[in-house]
Amino acid sequence: MTMPITLKDITIHPVIEQQGPFFDAMGFFPKLTKELLDENRPWLQPAFLDPADKLMLCIQSFVIKTPHHNILVDACVGNHKPRPTRPFWHMMNSDRFEKSLAAAGLTVNDIDYVMCTHLHTDHVGWNTKLENGRWVPTFPKAKYIMADRELEHWTARQKDNPDSVPWITDSVLPIIAAKRAQIVKSDFAFSDNVQFIPTPGHTIDHFSVLVGRAGADALITGDMIHSPLQGKYPELGMMADYDSPQAGTTRRKVFDRFCEEPTVMCATHFPAPSTGRVRRWGDGFKFVDAAI
Ligand SMILES: [Zn+2]
């Protein structure tokens, strides 16, 4: 089992739904060349790349336990959701998320806030669950915190073409309808030890979550990075980016800021344990073991 991260009186627990080789590396990173992949294969394999050149990815949430709140950052894929273009996420019916939450000592009733780093299908799924044919909030007491421009962007797309964004229909709009959403700016200060950092590019108004205080802190990245290959090459964009050049600028800026700090990166899509400290590596960055 993956260990929680302890930052004084705060702990961060991974809640894993899935881990495996989901996407072909060359398709996932459209500008990745065969030569570059060959050059990096020795350090990427076996942890980050499988023998068939598929990226090893984790689908997970993180729970932040503070003395006052239990906060879930992101909400994986969810159950019973029609995702016909992604067979490995289509109509899932799994108890892995719930069991992983239980391993952190929690049930859905214990979550006070859900923070959505962005509104992609693999980050909003457990926002809702199916109950008597309706999508209802999974976490009965939670407020769901979303960035304003992110929500505007996706609701406009849903209005234009609902079939292109089914996860907005079943996992975001029911939260708004239930009046559970708290809409904020992507630099929102939730408290003196939980702060949003705007990390735009992968989506229009993506944020990461900085937890703790200087000297004992962690950054939950969300999808500002998907693979350590994007540490070595910060400008390497991924297939679903809203603005890949902006995502590259964001990565460089964030890694420059933290590369001499003890800040632990909790990289949502890195395979477990998904944590590391970022350090310079040539013109890019690497992740080193974060022994806590
Ligand atoms: Zn994602």
Tab-separated table of C-alpha atoms and ligand atoms in Angstrom:
chain	number	residue	atom	x	y	z
A	1	MET	CA	0.000	0.000	0.000
A	2	THR	CA	1.212	3.499	-0.784
A	3	MET	CA	2.154	5.469	2.312
A	4	PRO	CA	0.601	8.823	3.112
A	5	ILE	CA	2.726	11.963	3.022
A	6	THR	CA	2.976	13.728	6.368
A	7	LEU	CA	3.438	17.507	6.506
A	8	LYS	CA	3.292	18.385	10.200
A	9	ASP	CA	-0.416	18.223	11.097
A	10	ILE	CA	-1.555	17.443	7.530
A	11	THR	CA	-1.488	14.119	5.714
A	12	ILE	CA	-2.004	13.422	2.007
A	13	HIS	CA	-3.295	9.990	1.025
A	14	PRO	CA	-3.408	8.597	-2.501
A	15	VAL	CA	-6.739	7.084	-3.534
A	16	ILE	CA	-6.043	4.875	-6.513
A	17	GLU	CA	-8.736	3.731	-8.904
A	18	GLN	CA	-6.625	2.190	-11.675
A	19	GLN	CA	-3.036	1.773	-12.780
A	20	GLY	CA	-1.790	0.315	-16.013
A	21	PRO	CA	-0.592	0.807	-19.581
A	22	PHE	CA	-3.486	2.813	-21.045
A	23	PHE	CA	-2.012	4.798	-23.934
A	24	ASP	CA	0.635	4.368	-26.589
A	25	ALA	CA	3.441	6.842	-25.787
A	26	MET	CA	3.792	8.064	-29.380
A	27	GLY	CA	0.073	8.819	-29.690
A	28	PHE	CA	-0.141	10.325	-26.217
A	29	PHE	CA	2.679	12.787	-26.958
A	30	PRO	CA	2.042	13.789	-30.588
A	31	LYS	CA	5.476	15.441	-31.022
A	32	LEU	CA	7.450	12.604	-29.465
A	33	THR	CA	9.782	11.066	-32.046
A	34	LYS	CA	10.883	7.458	-32.215
A	35	GLU	CA	14.495	8.619	-31.745
A	36	LEU	CA	13.698	10.556	-28.579
A	37	LEU	CA	11.720	7.640	-27.161
A	38	ASP	CA	14.607	5.239	-27.965
A	39	GLU	CA	17.039	7.564	-26.199
A	40	ASN	CA	14.904	7.710	-23.051
A	41	ARG	CA	13.581	4.149	-22.960
A	42	PRO	CA	16.330	2.888	-20.590
A	43	TRP	CA	15.235	5.098	-17.694
A	44	LEU	CA	11.540	5.073	-18.522
A	45	GLN	CA	11.294	1.278	-18.458
A	46	PRO	CA	9.896	-0.544	-16.610
A	47	ALA	CA	8.260	1.914	-14.208
A	48	PHE	CA	6.921	4.485	-16.666
A	49	LEU	CA	6.781	2.582	-19.970
A	50	ASP	CA	5.719	-0.994	-20.649
A	51	PRO	CA	7.475	-3.327	-23.129
A	52	ALA	CA	4.991	-2.325	-25.871
A	53	ASP	CA	5.804	1.399	-25.409
A	54	LYS	CA	2.573	2.130	-23.589
A	55	LEU	CA	2.767	4.696	-20.805
A	56	MET	CA	2.196	3.350	-17.309
A	57	LEU	CA	-0.330	5.710	-15.791
A	58	CYS	CA	-2.192	5.903	-12.532
A	59	ILE	CA	-5.768	7.146	-12.222
A	60	GLN	CA	-6.049	8.532	-8.733
A	61	SER	CA	-7.296	11.158	-6.336
A	62	PHE	CA	-5.490	12.513	-3.311
A	63	VAL	CA	-7.155	13.110	0.040
A	64	ILE	CA	-5.768	15.945	2.143
A	65	LYS	CA	-6.546	15.500	5.825
A	66	THR	CA	-6.099	18.752	7.727
A	67	PRO	CA	-7.049	19.247	11.393
A	68	HIS	CA	-10.290	20.804	10.095
A	69	HIS	CA	-11.239	19.155	6.791
A	70	ASN	CA	-10.985	16.117	4.563
A	71	ILE	CA	-10.426	17.346	1.029
A	72	LEU	CA	-10.535	15.142	-2.062
A	73	VAL	CA	-8.477	16.477	-4.965
A	74	ASP	CA	-9.909	15.119	-8.224
A	75	ALA	CA	-12.364	12.291	-8.616
A	76	CYS	CA	-11.055	9.691	-11.089
A	77	VAL	CA	-13.341	8.019	-13.679
A	78	GLY	CA	-16.285	6.752	-11.644
A	79	ASN	CA	-18.770	3.910	-12.048
A	80	HIS	CA	-21.540	3.291	-14.597
A	81	LYS	CA	-20.378	6.133	-16.851
A	82	PRO	CA	-20.774	5.627	-20.598
A	83	ARG	CA	-17.342	6.375	-22.143
A	84	PRO	CA	-17.519	4.511	-25.455
A	85	THR	CA	-14.344	6.131	-26.845
A	86	ARG	CA	-12.308	4.851	-23.875
A	87	PRO	CA	-13.033	1.115	-23.449
A	88	PHE	CA	-10.969	0.857	-20.249
A	89	TRP	CA	-13.175	3.538	-18.603
A	90	HIS	CA	-16.509	2.593	-20.182
A	91	MET	CA	-19.294	1.573	-17.764
A	92	MET	CA	-16.868	0.723	-14.984
A	93	ASN	CA	-18.279	-1.141	-12.035
A	94	SER	CA	-15.514	-1.363	-9.511
A	95	ASP	CA	-15.071	-1.034	-5.756
A	96	ARG	CA	-11.416	0.013	-6.054
A	97	PHE	CA	-12.005	3.715	-5.411
A	98	GLU	CA	-14.162	3.049	-2.362
A	99	LYS	CA	-11.669	0.509	-0.990
A	100	SER	CA	-8.779	2.890	-1.522
A	101	LEU	CA	-10.713	5.616	0.283
A	102	ALA	CA	-11.344	3.137	3.122
A	103	ALA	CA	-7.606	2.436	3.279
A	104	ALA	CA	-7.188	6.138	4.047
A	105	GLY	CA	-9.688	5.655	6.891
A	106	LEU	CA	-12.537	7.443	5.125
A	107	THR	CA	-15.929	6.935	3.556
A	108	VAL	CA	-17.752	9.191	1.117
A	109	ASN	CA	-19.557	10.728	4.128
A	110	ASP	CA	-16.281	12.091	5.496
A	111	ILE	CA	-15.339	14.285	2.534
A	112	ASP	CA	-15.926	18.008	3.200
A	113	TYR	CA	-14.594	19.401	-0.089
A	114	VAL	CA	-13.839	18.091	-3.558
A	115	MET	CA	-11.384	20.188	-5.563
A	116	CYS	CA	-11.500	19.707	-9.346
A	117	THR	CA	-8.087	20.642	-10.795
A	118	HIS	CA	-9.765	20.580	-14.207
A	119	LEU	CA	-12.864	19.101	-15.781
A	120	HIS	CA	-11.592	16.123	-17.783
A	121	THR	CA	-13.311	12.742	-17.694
A	122	ASP	CA	-10.690	11.023	-15.505
A	123	HIS	CA	-10.874	13.765	-12.833
A	124	VAL	CA	-14.602	14.302	-12.283
A	125	GLY	CA	-16.104	10.792	-12.443
A	126	TRP	CA	-16.742	10.195	-8.748
A	127	ASN	CA	-18.234	13.664	-8.392
A	128	THR	CA	-21.493	11.815	-8.958
A	129	LYS	CA	-22.963	8.337	-8.620
A	130	LEU	CA	-25.992	6.710	-10.166
A	131	GLU	CA	-28.978	6.482	-7.808
A	132	ASN	CA	-32.414	5.399	-9.036
A	133	GLY	CA	-31.482	6.396	-12.578
A	134	ARG	CA	-30.223	9.868	-11.587
A	135	TRP	CA	-26.730	11.283	-11.146
A	136	VAL	CA	-26.399	12.573	-7.589
A	137	PRO	CA	-23.388	13.910	-5.629
A	138	THR	CA	-21.290	10.961	-4.368
A	139	PHE	CA	-20.107	12.882	-1.316
A	140	PRO	CA	-23.261	13.853	0.564
A	141	LYS	CA	-21.716	16.665	2.619
A	142	ALA	CA	-19.141	18.031	0.198
A	143	LYS	CA	-18.825	21.356	-1.552
A	144	TYR	CA	-17.190	20.947	-4.956
A	145	ILE	CA	-14.659	23.660	-5.804
A	146	MET	CA	-14.101	24.474	-9.493
A	147	ALA	CA	-12.343	27.282	-11.379
A	148	ASP	CA	-14.690	29.769	-13.035
A	149	ARG	CA	-13.231	29.899	-16.563
A	150	GLU	CA	-12.782	26.119	-16.608
A	151	LEU	CA	-16.448	25.611	-15.791
A	152	GLU	CA	-17.557	28.224	-18.343
A	153	HIS	CA	-15.480	26.598	-21.065
A	154	TRP	CA	-16.857	23.100	-20.522
A	155	THR	CA	-20.458	24.098	-19.974
A	156	ALA	CA	-20.342	26.055	-23.269
A	157	ARG	CA	-18.972	22.977	-25.046
A	158	GLN	CA	-21.649	20.827	-23.467
A	159	LYS	CA	-24.330	23.211	-24.689
A	160	ASP	CA	-22.916	23.168	-28.247
A	161	ASN	CA	-22.406	19.430	-28.482
A	162	PRO	CA	-23.376	17.340	-25.442
A	163	ASP	CA	-22.294	14.076	-27.094
A	164	SER	CA	-18.690	15.303	-27.246
A	165	VAL	CA	-18.413	15.798	-23.465
A	166	PRO	CA	-20.615	13.200	-21.722
A	167	TRP	CA	-18.660	13.577	-18.467
A	168	ILE	CA	-19.804	17.185	-18.162
A	169	THR	CA	-23.415	16.030	-18.472
A	170	ASP	CA	-23.198	13.223	-15.917
A	171	SER	CA	-20.444	14.380	-13.534
A	172	VAL	CA	-20.377	18.195	-13.498
A	173	LEU	CA	-23.813	19.622	-14.336
A	174	PRO	CA	-25.583	17.549	-11.630
A	175	ILE	CA	-23.250	19.155	-9.049
A	176	ILE	CA	-24.246	22.616	-10.259
A	177	ALA	CA	-27.933	21.622	-10.271
A	178	ALA	CA	-27.622	20.317	-6.698
A	179	LYS	CA	-26.117	23.699	-5.698
A	180	ARG	CA	-22.968	22.052	-4.406
A	181	ALA	CA	-20.464	23.950	-6.536
A	182	GLN	CA	-18.216	26.668	-5.156
A	183	ILE	CA	-16.864	28.616	-8.126
A	184	VAL	CA	-13.518	30.335	-7.540
A	185	LYS	CA	-10.518	31.827	-9.358
A	186	SER	CA	-7.708	29.396	-10.130
A	187	ASP	CA	-5.428	31.192	-7.626
A	188	PHE	CA	-7.925	30.654	-4.785
A	189	ALA	CA	-6.541	30.547	-1.240
A	190	PHE	CA	-8.679	27.901	0.461
A	191	SER	CA	-6.865	28.323	3.783
A	192	ASP	CA	-3.432	29.299	5.063
A	193	ASN	CA	-2.173	25.824	4.179
A	194	VAL	CA	-4.157	24.880	1.064
A	195	GLN	CA	-3.610	27.205	-1.888
A	196	PHE	CA	-4.413	26.868	-5.607
A	197	ILE	CA	-1.628	27.566	-8.108
A	198	PRO	CA	-2.860	28.386	-11.636
A	199	THR	CA	-1.281	25.876	-14.050
A	200	PRO	CA	-3.040	26.594	-17.370
A	201	GLY	CA	-2.371	24.909	-20.691
A	202	HIS	CA	-3.513	21.316	-20.351
A	203	THR	CA	-6.925	22.888	-19.918
A	204	ILE	CA	-7.969	26.515	-20.076
A	205	ASP	CA	-8.018	27.215	-16.318
A	206	HIS	CA	-6.260	24.249	-14.738
A	207	PHE	CA	-4.944	24.585	-11.188
A	208	SER	CA	-2.606	22.596	-8.958
A	209	VAL	CA	-2.953	22.468	-5.173
A	210	LEU	CA	-0.145	23.547	-2.843
A	211	VAL	CA	-0.512	21.978	0.603
A	212	GLY	CA	1.325	22.786	3.839
A	213	ARG	CA	3.757	25.569	4.627
A	214	ALA	CA	7.214	26.393	3.270
A	215	GLY	CA	9.662	23.730	4.409
A	216	ALA	CA	6.931	21.090	4.756
A	217	ASP	CA	4.782	21.294	1.669
A	218	ALA	CA	3.564	19.330	-1.348
A	219	LEU	CA	2.131	20.205	-4.734
A	220	ILE	CA	-0.698	18.057	-6.066
A	221	THR	CA	-0.066	18.591	-9.762
A	222	GLY	CA	-3.305	17.426	-11.355
A	223	ASP	CA	-2.544	17.156	-15.088
A	224	MET	CA	0.097	19.854	-15.410
A	225	ILE	CA	2.326	16.799	-16.019
A	226	HIS	CA	1.487	13.234	-17.099
A	227	SER	CA	4.855	11.487	-17.319
A	228	PRO	CA	8.364	12.275	-16.048
A	229	LEU	CA	9.310	12.497	-19.729
A	230	GLN	CA	7.611	15.920	-19.623
A	231	GLY	CA	9.991	16.827	-16.779
A	232	LYS	CA	13.010	16.139	-18.946
A	233	TYR	CA	11.291	17.884	-21.873
A	234	PRO	CA	8.876	20.431	-20.347
A	235	GLU	CA	7.683	21.565	-23.786
A	236	LEU	CA	6.461	18.069	-24.726
A	237	GLY	CA	2.698	18.447	-25.088
A	238	MET	CA	0.090	15.701	-24.730
A	239	MET	CA	-2.783	14.861	-27.047
A	240	ALA	CA	-5.624	16.402	-25.014
A	241	ASP	CA	-3.912	19.735	-24.230
A	242	TYR	CA	-5.985	22.869	-24.733
A	243	ASP	CA	-2.826	24.898	-25.414
A	244	SER	CA	0.371	22.797	-25.482
A	245	PRO	CA	2.849	25.719	-25.690
A	246	GLN	CA	1.182	27.287	-22.645
A	247	ALA	CA	1.285	23.930	-20.812
A	248	GLY	CA	5.036	23.786	-21.549
A	249	THR	CA	5.576	27.299	-20.208
A	250	THR	CA	3.591	26.351	-17.093
A	251	ARG	CA	5.715	23.230	-16.465
A	252	ARG	CA	8.970	25.142	-16.794
A	253	LYS	CA	7.722	27.895	-14.481
A	254	VAL	CA	6.478	25.486	-11.806
A	255	PHE	CA	9.576	23.265	-11.904
A	256	ASP	CA	11.872	26.322	-11.812
A	257	ARG	CA	10.040	27.480	-8.701
A	258	PHE	CA	10.270	24.159	-6.848
A	259	CYS	CA	13.510	22.565	-8.082
A	260	GLU	CA	15.573	23.688	-5.106
A	261	GLU	CA	12.812	23.241	-2.555
A	262	PRO	CA	11.859	20.268	-0.387
A	263	THR	CA	8.333	20.447	-1.861
A	264	VAL	CA	6.995	16.981	-2.667
A	265	MET	CA	5.326	16.659	-6.042
A	266	CYS	CA	2.233	14.440	-5.970
A	267	ALA	CA	2.008	13.736	-9.683
A	268	THR	CA	-1.498	12.461	-10.240
A	269	HIS	CA	-0.842	10.292	-13.302
A	270	PHE	CA	2.609	8.946	-12.365
A	271	PRO	CA	2.473	5.287	-11.332
A	272	ALA	CA	2.468	4.696	-7.553
A	273	PRO	CA	4.022	6.003	-5.384
A	274	SER	CA	3.556	9.027	-7.730
A	275	THR	CA	5.694	11.290	-5.557
A	276	GLY	CA	9.089	12.899	-5.947
A	277	ARG	CA	11.077	16.077	-5.562
A	278	VAL	CA	11.868	17.948	-8.733
A	279	ARG	CA	15.518	18.693	-9.526
A	280	ARG	CA	17.361	20.113	-12.542
A	281	TRP	CA	18.429	17.638	-15.218
A	282	GLY	CA	20.278	19.235	-18.115
A	283	ASP	CA	17.893	21.712	-19.692
A	284	GLY	CA	14.950	19.983	-18.000
A	285	PHE	CA	14.013	18.379	-14.728
A	286	LYS	CA	13.925	14.991	-13.053
A	287	PHE	CA	12.036	13.562	-10.139
A	288	VAL	CA	14.031	12.149	-7.259
A	289	ASP	CA	12.802	9.907	-4.500
A	290	ALA	CA	10.870	11.813	-1.861
A	291	ALA	CA	11.668	9.923	1.313
A	292	ILE	CA	9.376	11.488	3.875
B	1	ZN	ZN	-5.991	13.203	-16.404
